[in-house]
Structure formats: structure tokens, C-alpha cells
Amino acid sequence: MPDFDLFVIGAGSGGVRCARIAAQNGARVGIAESRHWGGTCVNLGCVPKKLMVYASEGAEAAEDARAYGWDVEIGAHDWPRFIAAKDKEITRLDGIYKSMLDKAGVGLFVGRAKLIDAHTIEIGPGPLDEKATPQRVTAEKIVIATGGRPVRPPIEGAELGIISDAAFHLTERPERVCIIGGGYIGVEFAGIFAGLGSKVDLVFRQDLPLRGFDQELREKLLEALPKHGITVHAGVSPEKIEALEAGARRVSLSNGTTIDTDCVFFATGRKPATDGLGLETLGVKTEKGAVVVDAHSATSVSNLYAIGDVTDRINLTPVAIAEGHTLAERLFSSHTPRDWAYETTPKAVFFSETLASVGLTEEEAAKESDLDVFTASFRPLRQTLIGRDRKAFMKLIVSRDSQKVVGAHMMGDAAAELMQGVAIAVTAGLTKRDFDRTIGIHPTTAEEFVTMRSPTRQVSRTS
Ligand code: NDP
């Protein structure tokens, strides 16, 4: 008899959910974690990042308050004080994750796990316990939930830059930051550092930031970046980083430009964390470093499963949680496992003006049908007294034949909070008529989604 019915490698969002649900359904479960209970999201991702976004909003909030009659002066931002407060909260959350697993009866193992064979796991030293004595456990089923790691581009001097892991623990805020990469992390940290007063250069190799998002939304973001004091270098790649005096760096770009900065921040994507797991010896199929799984998260080895970023499907925390939840139910519950509408997974980029989307982009939708596209660009009421040049942008994409709303996109205050509700409507397959029948909440930005009367344009199917 194996030691466990299920052993989970990696206590990030997906792994923790999978372990807990399995244990609640009567399985004997163990879990190994080498670095942080709660994984990337809680320690080096979504949660501390959002706290940093809140920190970066302070100066504008003070300006806004002044515009509304408050006599407010804002002094300098105390970075070490903020980082200490943030770390205290993250330590608290780590403890909660650990105790949730404990209470669910999950066996906790601190250390780096590797697969010895399809049923044996060895847990050895890792960052959380560098002197751990290796121990072996056996399990009937094993889930790989090891997440991903940030990558640096293969350029000269890349070691002189930092990755997002380090950005959360800088001892002081750099006065100048050059961010390489125009994806989620690049755009979010550009907003964070600019909001806190750093001079930010943002370098990306496409013409627009946020590849994969709706083109028009990307154009709105490109227009907004300089208004936040961010210098944009679009359509260029970094070629070389050099060390200058006093810790400064020089970034050479493909167009011949150089940028002198205090910190080079690589936000150039993440790769699945499979190193040292022993997957090759077991014959687990991988593709571009990601564990290949079927729709039920099963790998090519019958008792091994994988969930979350290590599979490189939709690399978002709530998706990893959904995958872990469903897998545990499928393996150990007598009920039908919960299903999820992955195709309408909403997403948000927490820039200083939040971007949020659900469903298809206009470009994707036009490949499927003729479209009615509704857009609105307007100055929200809050901005009127402030006098800042800032507009909200909202967009609905409607399939002309079915009249279903197949995509919704927004840039503006509270876009992420608002898009969660719209995501329910898009997931439910509601029509533009349903949106039109819905009474707005006045005066809000959100009401614009139910008051768009006539299409801004009609788009013919492209293929
Ligand atoms: P992204 O994949 O979002 O963006 C990577 C960026 O780096 C792109 O602009 C890409 O350019 C560029 N890039 C990649 N390789 C190179 C290179 N060799 N030289 C120059 N530029 C390069 O990755 P991130 O690191 O921003 O984020 C990783 C993932 O984490 C996201 O995809 C997302 O899944 C998750 N995440 C989610 C967040 C959220 O939900 N709010 C927040 C942060 C992260 P190109 O487009 O040309 O490939």
C-alpha cells in the first residue's frame, strides 16, 4: 500500500486547491513545497504586485483629493516601510495557506521533490530547508503543480538585469528603471514604478504592448503610457546590457538607441518549472518545456497529472485553481466534477489605468462572423473636477447573426472589478438585447456597457 493516495508537487494556488479538495473527499494526501507556501501568486506575483499597485496610486489619490477640496500635501514614498508592510502581509498569507493544508489533513513536506519512479517521490534540500535530509514517499497518483519561472533573454549582459522575483525585494526604489517586455508584467511594473516617481523606459519588440489583447485596446494603452510619464520604445529589442559606474546600467537597443538606467528589469515571459523533476527518465511528454496534458490534466504516464503554469495552457491563478479543483474531484469524489468555462476566462492587467477583457478580441471574432462593434470613449465623472486628460474606453463585440456579445474590453478605473460581472454575461451567451434590457446604475462608468445604442462600426467576416 503506497503512503499516499495523492501526492502533489508544488504548493502554489493550483496544488493547494487540488490537495485540499482531494483530502476533503477522503484521500490520503501529501504535498511538497521547496520555496513558498502559496507559490508564485501569493509570494512573487498577483498579491504583492497588487499591493504595489495600491502603493503607486497614492500620489494621484492625493492630487484627486486636492481637486475635491482637501488640503493635502504628499511627501516622499517610503519604499523600505512599504516593502516591510507588504512582506508582513505575505508572511501572514503563507501561514494561512500552510494551516489550511494542515487542517485539511494534508501531509506537508518541506523540500525540493523529484520523481524516482512513477510512484516514488524523493524530497530533498530546497530553499526553504537547505539541510533537509532526503526522504522518500510513495503515492498512487501524483500531481505536478510546480508553476513557472521568469526568463531572461539570451543577450550579452543579461545577468546585470533583474527578474520579477527580485523586483518584490529591492532594498530601495530605483530612480530610473528600464523595463524590457511589453506583456502583463512589463506594463504593470511600468505603472507601479512610474506611479512611485521613477523614470521609466518601457521597451518592447512589437508595435503595440500586450500581444494577444484586442488591437484597439492595445492602441489605447500605447496612447496612455506617455501620459503616465513612461517613455515607450516600441518595435525594438534589447541587444546588450553594460555595467556603468555606481551600479548604473546601459541598455543598447536594436535601433541604435542607448538607455542609461539604474535598474534593468526583464519582464520577458516565464517558462514551466520542470528542471530536476525527473520527468525525462519517466518518459513524461513535454513540449517546449511544458508538461503535455489532455483535457483532464492527465500526462502521458497514466498515474501522473499536471495542472497550472507547468502545463502552459492559460497561465492565470484562477485557472490553475479550477484545474486543481476539478482534477481532485474527478479522482476522488463520487459527484460529477465541477466544469469551468475556460474559453471565457476574463483577464486583467493592473496598469495605472486597468485593462480588462473577456471573450474574443475583434480580430478573433471577425474570423468567425460579421460583427457589430460598439465602442465608447469618454471622460468619467470623477475626472471632471480633477481636469486630468484621462478617458475610459469600453468596447462590446457582437456577432451580427446571433446577436451574442462575444467579447468585451475596457481600459479605465475599476475595469477588472467591472469585467467580472460582464464575464458572467458573456459566459452565459447573452445577447446585445439582454445588455440593452438591463437598467444601468447611474452615474457610473459601468452603465456604459448597457447604454451603447448604435454600433461604432460594422465589420465583415475576414475568413
Ligand atoms: P508575457 O508573455 O505577458 O510578455 C512577455 C513580453 O516579453 C512580451 O512583450 C514579449 O514580446 C517580450 N519578450 C519575450 N522574449 C523576449 C526577448 N528575447 N527579447 C525581447 N522581448 C522579449 O510575459 P510576462 O513576463 O509579462 O508575464 C508572464 C505571465 O505571467 C503572463 O503571460 C501571464 O500569464 C502571467 N501574469 C498575469 C498577470 C495578470 O493576470 N494580471 C500579471 C503578471 C503576469 P513579444 O510579444 O514580441 O513576444
Coordinates of C-alpha atoms and ligand atoms in Angstrom, one line a residue:
M1 CA 0.0 0.0 0.0
P2 CA 1.5 3.4 -1.0
D3 CA 2.0 6.1 1.7
F4 CA -0.5 8.4 -0.1
D5 CA -3.4 8.2 -2.5
L6 CA -2.3 11.5 -3.9
F7 CA 1.0 13.4 -3.7
V8 CA 1.1 17.0 -5.0
I9 CA 4.4 18.6 -6.0
G10 CA 4.2 22.3 -5.5
A11 CA 2.1 24.2 -3.0
G12 CA 1.0 27.1 -5.3
S13 CA -2.6 28.1 -5.9
G14 CA -3.4 25.1 -8.1
G15 CA -1.5 22.5 -6.0
V16 CA -3.0 23.7 -2.7
R17 CA -6.6 23.6 -4.1
C18 CA -6.0 20.1 -5.5
A19 CA -4.6 18.8 -2.3
R20 CA -7.3 20.2 -0.1
I21 CA -10.2 19.1 -2.3
A22 CA -8.7 15.6 -2.6
A23 CA -8.3 15.4 1.2
Q24 CA -11.8 16.7 1.8
N25 CA -13.0 13.8 -0.4
G26 CA -11.3 11.2 1.9
A27 CA -8.0 10.8 0.1
R28 CA -4.7 10.5 2.0
V29 CA -2.8 13.4 0.5
G30 CA 0.8 14.7 0.8
I31 CA 2.3 17.9 -0.7
A32 CA 5.8 19.1 -1.1
E33 CA 6.9 22.7 -1.4
S34 CA 10.5 23.9 -1.8
R35 CA 10.2 27.7 -1.7
H36 CA 7.0 29.4 -0.6
W37 CA 3.7 28.1 0.7
G38 CA 1.1 29.6 -1.6
G39 CA 3.6 29.7 -4.6
T40 CA 4.1 32.5 -7.1
C41 CA 0.7 34.2 -6.8
V42 CA 0.9 34.8 -3.1
N43 CA 4.7 35.4 -2.8
L44 CA 6.1 36.7 -6.1
G45 CA 3.1 37.5 -8.2
C46 CA -0.5 38.6 -8.1
V47 CA -0.8 39.5 -4.4
P48 CA 2.4 41.5 -3.7
K49 CA 2.1 43.1 -7.2
K50 CA -1.5 44.3 -6.4
L51 CA -0.2 45.8 -3.1
M52 CA 2.5 47.6 -5.1
V53 CA -0.2 48.9 -7.5
Y54 CA -2.1 50.3 -4.5
A55 CA 1.2 51.9 -3.2
S56 CA 1.7 53.5 -6.6
E57 CA -1.7 55.1 -6.6
G58 CA -1.0 57.3 -3.5
A59 CA 0.3 60.4 -5.3
E60 CA -2.6 60.5 -7.7
A61 CA -5.1 59.9 -4.9
A62 CA -3.6 62.9 -3.1
E63 CA -3.9 65.1 -6.3
D64 CA -7.5 63.9 -6.7
A65 CA -8.3 64.8 -3.1
R66 CA -6.9 68.3 -3.6
A67 CA -9.1 68.7 -6.7
Y68 CA -12.1 67.8 -4.5
G69 CA -11.3 70.4 -1.9
W70 CA -8.9 68.7 0.6
D71 CA -5.9 70.5 1.7
V72 CA -3.4 67.6 1.2
E73 CA 0.3 67.6 0.9
I74 CA 2.1 64.4 0.0
G75 CA 5.6 63.7 1.0
A76 CA 8.1 61.2 -0.4
H77 CA 7.2 57.5 -0.6
D78 CA 9.0 55.4 2.0
W79 CA 9.9 52.3 0.0
P80 CA 11.5 50.3 2.8
R81 CA 8.5 50.9 5.1
F82 CA 6.1 49.8 2.3
I83 CA 8.2 46.6 1.5
A84 CA 8.3 45.7 5.2
A85 CA 4.5 46.1 5.5
K86 CA 4.0 44.1 2.3
D87 CA 6.3 41.3 3.5
K88 CA 4.5 41.1 6.8
E89 CA 1.2 40.6 5.0
I90 CA 2.7 38.0 2.6
T91 CA 4.2 36.1 5.6
R92 CA 0.7 36.1 7.2
L93 CA -0.8 34.7 4.0
D94 CA 1.9 32.0 3.7
G95 CA 0.9 30.9 7.2
I96 CA -2.8 30.7 6.2
Y97 CA -2.0 28.5 3.2
K98 CA 0.0 26.2 5.3
S99 CA -2.5 25.9 8.1
M100 CA -5.4 25.4 5.5
L101 CA -3.5 22.3 4.3
D102 CA -2.8 21.2 7.8
K103 CA -6.4 21.5 8.8
A104 CA -7.5 19.5 5.8
G105 CA -5.2 16.7 7.0
V106 CA -2.7 17.0 4.2
G107 CA 0.9 15.8 5.0
L108 CA 3.3 18.7 4.5
F109 CA 6.8 18.1 3.2
V110 CA 9.4 21.0 3.0
G111 CA 11.9 20.5 0.3
R112 CA 12.5 20.0 -3.4
A113 CA 10.7 17.0 -4.8
K114 CA 11.8 14.8 -7.7
L115 CA 10.3 11.7 -9.2
I116 CA 12.3 8.5 -8.7
D117 CA 9.7 6.4 -10.5
A118 CA 6.0 6.7 -11.3
H119 CA 5.0 6.1 -7.7
T120 CA 8.0 7.3 -5.7
I121 CA 8.9 10.9 -4.8
E122 CA 12.1 12.0 -3.1
I123 CA 12.0 15.2 -1.2
G124 CA 15.4 16.7 -0.6
P125 CA 17.0 20.1 0.3
G126 CA 15.5 23.2 -1.2
P127 CA 15.4 27.0 -0.5
L128 CA 13.0 26.6 2.4
D129 CA 15.3 24.0 4.1
E130 CA 18.7 23.7 2.6
K131 CA 19.8 21.0 5.1
A132 CA 16.8 18.8 4.7
T133 CA 17.6 15.0 4.8
P134 CA 16.3 13.4 1.7
Q135 CA 13.2 11.2 2.3
R136 CA 11.2 9.0 0.0
V137 CA 7.4 8.6 -0.1
T138 CA 5.2 6.6 -2.4
A139 CA 1.8 7.6 -3.9
E140 CA -0.8 6.0 -6.0
K141 CA -1.3 9.2 -8.0
I142 CA 1.0 12.3 -8.4
V143 CA 0.2 15.8 -9.5
I144 CA 2.9 18.1 -10.8
A145 CA 2.0 21.7 -9.9
T146 CA 5.4 23.3 -10.0
G147 CA 4.4 26.5 -11.9
G148 CA 6.8 28.6 -13.9
R149 CA 9.9 30.8 -13.5
P150 CA 10.7 34.2 -15.1
V151 CA 13.2 34.0 -18.0
R152 CA 15.9 36.4 -19.2
P153 CA 16.5 36.9 -22.9
P154 CA 19.7 35.5 -24.3
I155 CA 21.6 38.7 -24.7
E156 CA 25.0 40.0 -23.6
G157 CA 24.9 41.3 -20.1
A158 CA 21.5 39.7 -19.2
E159 CA 22.8 38.8 -15.8
L160 CA 23.1 42.6 -15.0
G161 CA 19.3 42.9 -15.0
I162 CA 16.7 41.7 -12.5
I163 CA 13.6 39.5 -13.0
S164 CA 10.2 40.0 -11.3
D165 CA 11.2 37.7 -8.3
A166 CA 13.8 40.3 -7.3
A167 CA 11.6 43.3 -8.0
F168 CA 9.5 42.4 -5.0
H169 CA 12.5 42.6 -2.6
L170 CA 14.5 45.6 -3.9
T171 CA 16.1 47.4 -0.9
E172 CA 15.5 50.8 -2.5
R173 CA 13.3 52.0 -5.3
P174 CA 15.4 52.7 -8.4
E175 CA 15.2 56.3 -9.6
R176 CA 15.4 55.0 -13.2
V177 CA 14.1 51.7 -14.4
C178 CA 14.3 50.2 -17.9
I179 CA 11.7 47.5 -18.3
I180 CA 12.2 45.0 -21.1
G181 CA 9.0 43.3 -22.3
G182 CA 5.5 44.7 -23.1
G183 CA 3.5 41.9 -21.6
Y184 CA 1.5 41.7 -18.4
I185 CA 4.5 42.1 -16.0
G186 CA 6.2 44.8 -18.1
V187 CA 3.1 47.0 -18.3
E188 CA 2.1 46.5 -14.7
F189 CA 5.5 47.3 -13.3
A190 CA 5.9 50.3 -15.6
G191 CA 2.7 51.7 -14.0
I192 CA 4.0 50.8 -10.5
F193 CA 7.4 52.4 -10.8
A194 CA 6.1 55.5 -12.7
G195 CA 3.4 56.0 -10.1
L196 CA 6.0 55.9 -7.3
G197 CA 8.1 58.5 -9.1
S198 CA 10.7 56.6 -11.0
K199 CA 11.7 57.5 -14.5
V200 CA 10.5 54.5 -16.6
D201 CA 11.6 53.4 -20.0
L202 CA 9.4 50.5 -21.5
V203 CA 11.0 48.5 -24.3
F204 CA 9.0 46.0 -26.4
R205 CA 9.6 44.5 -29.8
Q206 CA 6.0 44.7 -31.2
D207 CA 4.5 47.9 -32.4
L208 CA 2.0 47.7 -29.5
P209 CA 2.2 46.4 -26.0
L210 CA 0.2 43.4 -24.7
R211 CA 0.3 41.0 -27.6
G212 CA -2.8 38.8 -27.7
F213 CA -5.1 41.6 -26.4
D214 CA -7.7 43.4 -28.6
Q215 CA -5.8 45.6 -31.0
E216 CA -7.9 48.8 -30.3
L217 CA -7.3 48.3 -26.5
R218 CA -3.6 48.0 -27.2
E219 CA -3.7 51.2 -29.1
K220 CA -5.4 53.0 -26.3
L221 CA -2.7 51.7 -23.9
L222 CA 0.0 52.9 -26.2
E223 CA -1.6 56.4 -26.1
A224 CA -1.9 56.3 -22.3
L225 CA 1.7 55.2 -21.4
P226 CA 3.4 58.6 -22.0
K227 CA 0.6 60.3 -20.1
H228 CA 1.9 58.4 -17.0
G229 CA 5.4 59.6 -17.7
I230 CA 6.6 56.4 -19.3
T231 CA 8.9 56.6 -22.2
V232 CA 8.0 54.0 -24.8
H233 CA 10.5 52.2 -27.1
A234 CA 8.2 50.2 -29.4
G235 CA 9.3 47.8 -32.2
V236 CA 12.8 47.4 -30.8
S237 CA 14.7 44.6 -29.0
P238 CA 17.5 44.9 -26.4
E239 CA 20.9 43.8 -27.7
K240 CA 23.3 44.4 -24.8
I241 CA 23.4 45.5 -21.2
E242 CA 26.6 47.0 -19.8
A243 CA 27.6 48.0 -16.3
L244 CA 28.4 51.7 -15.7
E245 CA 29.7 53.3 -12.6
A246 CA 27.8 53.3 -9.3
G247 CA 25.6 50.4 -10.2
A248 CA 24.1 52.1 -13.3
R249 CA 23.4 50.1 -16.5
R250 CA 23.4 51.0 -20.2
V251 CA 20.9 49.2 -22.4
S252 CA 21.7 49.1 -26.2
L253 CA 18.6 48.7 -28.4
S254 CA 18.3 47.3 -31.9
N255 CA 17.6 50.8 -33.3
G256 CA 20.9 52.1 -32.1
T257 CA 19.4 53.9 -29.1
T258 CA 21.0 53.5 -25.7
I259 CA 19.3 54.0 -22.3
D260 CA 21.2 54.7 -19.1
T261 CA 19.3 53.5 -16.1
D262 CA 19.7 52.3 -12.5
C263 CA 17.8 49.0 -13.0
V264 CA 17.1 46.8 -16.0
F265 CA 14.0 44.7 -15.3
F266 CA 13.4 41.7 -17.6
A267 CA 9.7 41.1 -18.0
T268 CA 10.3 38.8 -20.9
G269 CA 7.9 35.9 -20.1
R270 CA 8.0 32.8 -17.9
K271 CA 8.8 29.2 -18.6
P272 CA 7.4 26.0 -17.0
A273 CA 9.4 24.9 -13.9
T274 CA 10.3 21.3 -14.7
D275 CA 14.0 21.2 -14.1
G276 CA 15.2 18.5 -11.8
L277 CA 11.8 16.8 -11.5
G278 CA 13.0 13.7 -13.3
L279 CA 10.3 13.8 -16.0
E280 CA 12.6 12.7 -18.8
T281 CA 13.5 9.4 -17.1
L282 CA 9.9 8.6 -16.6
G283 CA 9.0 9.4 -20.2
V284 CA 6.6 12.2 -19.4
K285 CA 5.8 14.0 -22.6
T286 CA 6.8 17.7 -22.7
E287 CA 6.6 20.3 -25.4
K288 CA 8.7 23.5 -25.3
G289 CA 9.4 22.7 -21.7
A290 CA 5.7 22.4 -20.7
V291 CA 4.1 19.1 -19.5
V292 CA 1.7 17.9 -22.1
V293 CA -1.7 17.0 -20.7
D294 CA -5.2 16.1 -22.0
A295 CA -8.4 17.9 -21.2
H296 CA -8.4 16.0 -17.8
S297 CA -4.9 17.2 -16.9
A298 CA -3.6 13.6 -17.4
T299 CA 0.0 13.4 -18.7
S300 CA 1.4 10.7 -20.9
V301 CA 2.2 8.5 -17.8
S302 CA -1.1 7.0 -16.5
N303 CA -0.9 8.0 -12.8
L304 CA 0.8 11.3 -13.3
Y305 CA -1.2 14.6 -13.7
A306 CA -0.2 18.2 -14.2
I307 CA -2.0 21.5 -13.5
G308 CA -1.3 25.2 -13.7
D309 CA 1.6 27.1 -15.4
V310 CA 3.7 24.0 -15.7
T311 CA 1.3 22.9 -18.5
D312 CA 1.5 26.3 -20.2
R313 CA -2.2 26.5 -21.1
I314 CA -3.9 29.6 -19.6
N315 CA -1.3 30.8 -17.1
L316 CA -3.5 32.5 -14.6
T317 CA -4.1 31.7 -10.9
P318 CA -7.9 31.2 -11.1
V319 CA -7.3 28.8 -14.0
A320 CA -4.7 26.7 -12.0
I321 CA -7.2 26.6 -9.1
A322 CA -10.0 25.5 -11.4
E323 CA -7.8 22.8 -12.9
G324 CA -6.7 21.6 -9.4
H325 CA -10.2 21.6 -8.1
T326 CA -11.7 19.6 -10.9
L327 CA -8.8 17.1 -11.0
A328 CA -9.2 16.3 -7.3
E329 CA -13.0 15.9 -7.7
R330 CA -12.5 13.7 -10.8
L331 CA -10.1 11.4 -9.0
F332 CA -11.7 11.2 -5.5
S333 CA -15.3 12.5 -5.5
S334 CA -18.4 10.5 -6.3
H335 CA -20.0 13.6 -7.7
T336 CA -19.7 15.0 -11.2
P337 CA -16.7 17.2 -11.2
R338 CA -17.3 21.0 -11.5
D339 CA -16.8 22.3 -15.0
W340 CA -15.5 25.7 -16.0
A341 CA -15.8 28.0 -19.0
Y342 CA -12.2 28.3 -19.8
E343 CA -13.0 29.8 -23.2
T344 CA -14.4 32.9 -21.5
T345 CA -11.6 33.3 -18.9
P346 CA -11.5 37.0 -18.1
K347 CA -8.2 38.7 -17.7
A348 CA -6.9 42.0 -16.4
V349 CA -3.7 44.0 -16.5
F350 CA -3.3 46.1 -13.4
F351 CA -1.7 49.2 -15.1
S352 CA -2.5 52.6 -13.6
E353 CA -5.5 52.6 -15.9
T354 CA -6.6 49.0 -15.5
L355 CA -7.2 46.9 -18.7
A356 CA -9.7 44.1 -18.6
S357 CA -11.1 41.7 -21.3
V358 CA -13.3 38.8 -21.7
G359 CA -14.1 36.6 -24.7
L360 CA -12.8 37.3 -28.2
T361 CA -10.8 40.2 -29.5
E362 CA -12.3 42.0 -32.5
E363 CA -9.6 40.3 -34.7
E364 CA -10.5 36.8 -33.4
A365 CA -14.3 37.4 -33.6
A366 CA -14.1 38.7 -37.2
K367 CA -12.6 35.3 -38.2
E368 CA -15.9 33.7 -37.1
S369 CA -18.7 36.1 -38.1
D370 CA -19.8 39.5 -39.3
L371 CA -19.7 41.9 -36.3
D372 CA -21.3 44.9 -34.8
V373 CA -18.7 46.7 -32.8
F374 CA -19.8 49.1 -30.1
T375 CA -17.3 51.5 -28.5
A376 CA -17.3 54.3 -26.1
S377 CA -14.5 56.6 -25.1
F378 CA -15.4 59.3 -22.5
R379 CA -14.1 61.2 -19.5
P380 CA -15.5 59.6 -16.4
L381 CA -17.4 61.9 -14.0
R382 CA -14.6 61.6 -11.3
Q383 CA -12.1 63.1 -13.7
T384 CA -14.1 66.2 -14.4
L385 CA -13.1 68.2 -11.3
I386 CA -9.5 66.8 -11.5
G387 CA -9.0 68.0 -15.1
R388 CA -6.7 65.2 -15.9
D389 CA -6.5 64.1 -19.6
R390 CA -7.9 60.6 -18.9
K391 CA -10.7 58.8 -20.6
A392 CA -12.3 55.4 -20.1
F393 CA -12.6 53.2 -23.1
M394 CA -15.2 50.4 -23.4
K395 CA -16.0 48.0 -26.2
L396 CA -18.5 45.3 -26.9
I397 CA -18.1 42.9 -29.8
V398 CA -21.4 41.4 -31.1
S399 CA -21.8 38.6 -33.6
R400 CA -24.2 40.0 -36.1
D401 CA -26.1 36.8 -36.8
S402 CA -26.6 35.5 -33.3
Q403 CA -26.5 39.0 -31.7
K404 CA -24.4 37.4 -28.9
V405 CA -21.9 39.5 -27.1
V406 CA -18.7 37.5 -27.9
G407 CA -16.2 39.9 -26.4
A408 CA -15.9 42.9 -24.0
H409 CA -12.9 45.0 -23.4
M410 CA -12.1 48.0 -21.3
M411 CA -9.4 50.4 -20.1
G412 CA -10.2 52.6 -17.2
D413 CA -10.8 52.8 -13.4
A414 CA -12.1 49.6 -11.9
A415 CA -12.1 47.8 -15.3
A416 CA -11.2 44.5 -13.6
E417 CA -13.9 44.7 -10.9
L418 CA -16.4 45.5 -13.6
M419 CA -15.4 42.9 -16.1
Q420 CA -16.0 40.1 -13.7
G421 CA -19.8 40.7 -14.0
V422 CA -19.6 41.2 -17.8
A423 CA -17.8 37.8 -17.9
I424 CA -20.8 36.1 -16.5
A425 CA -23.0 37.6 -19.2
V426 CA -20.5 36.6 -22.0
T427 CA -20.1 33.1 -20.4
A428 CA -23.9 32.8 -20.4
G429 CA -24.0 33.6 -24.1
L430 CA -26.2 36.7 -23.5
T431 CA -27.2 38.9 -26.5
K432 CA -26.9 42.6 -27.1
R433 CA -30.6 42.8 -26.5
D434 CA -30.0 41.4 -22.9
F435 CA -27.5 44.1 -22.3
D436 CA -29.9 46.7 -23.7
R437 CA -32.7 45.5 -21.4
T438 CA -30.5 45.8 -18.4
I439 CA -31.0 49.1 -16.4
G440 CA -27.8 50.9 -15.7
I441 CA -26.5 52.1 -12.4
H442 CA -26.2 55.9 -12.6
P443 CA -23.9 57.6 -12.5
T444 CA -21.2 55.0 -13.1
T445 CA -18.7 54.1 -15.8
A446 CA -20.2 50.6 -15.8
E447 CA -23.5 51.8 -17.1
E448 CA -21.9 52.5 -20.5
F449 CA -21.9 48.7 -21.1
V450 CA -25.7 48.7 -21.1
T451 CA -26.3 52.0 -22.9
M452 CA -24.3 51.6 -26.1
R453 CA -27.1 52.2 -28.6
S454 CA -25.7 52.0 -32.2
P455 CA -22.6 50.3 -33.5
T456 CA -19.5 52.3 -34.0
R457 CA -18.7 50.2 -37.0
Q458 CA -19.8 47.0 -38.7
V459 CA -17.0 44.5 -39.6
S460 CA -17.3 41.9 -42.3
R461 CA -16.1 38.4 -41.6
T462 CA -12.4 38.1 -42.6
S463 CA -12.3 34.3 -43.4
Ligands
NDP1 P1 4.2 37.9 -21.3 O1 4.3 36.7 -22.1 O2 2.9 38.6 -21.0 O3 5.1 39.1 -22.1 C1 6.4 38.9 -22.4 C2 7.0 40.1 -23.1 O4 8.4 39.9 -23.3 C3 6.4 40.3 -24.5 O5 6.3 41.7 -24.7 C4 7.4 39.6 -25.4 O6 7.5 40.1 -26.6 C5 8.7 40.0 -24.6 N1 9.8 39.1 -24.9 C6 9.9 37.8 -24.8 N2 11.1 37.4 -25.2 C7 11.9 38.5 -25.5 C8 13.2 38.7 -25.9 N3 14.0 37.7 -26.1 N4 13.6 39.9 -26.2 C9 12.7 41.0 -26.0 N5 11.5 40.8 -25.6 C10 11.0 39.6 -25.3 O7 5.1 37.6 -20.0 P2 5.3 38.4 -18.7 O8 6.6 38.1 -18.2 O9 4.8 39.8 -18.7 O10 4.2 37.6 -17.7 C11 4.3 36.2 -17.6 C12 2.9 35.6 -17.5 O11 2.5 35.8 -16.1 C13 1.8 36.2 -18.3 O12 1.8 35.7 -19.6 C14 0.6 35.9 -17.5 O13 0.2 34.6 -17.8 C15 1.1 35.9 -16.1 N6 0.8 37.2 -15.4 C16 -0.5 37.6 -15.3 C17 -0.9 38.8 -14.7 C18 -2.3 39.2 -14.5 O14 -3.1 38.3 -14.7 N7 -2.6 40.4 -14.3 C19 0.2 39.7 -14.2 C20 1.5 39.2 -14.4 C21 1.8 38.0 -15.0 P3 6.6 39.5 -27.8 O15 5.2 40.0 -27.6 O16 7.2 40.1 -29.0 O17 6.8 38.0 -27.7

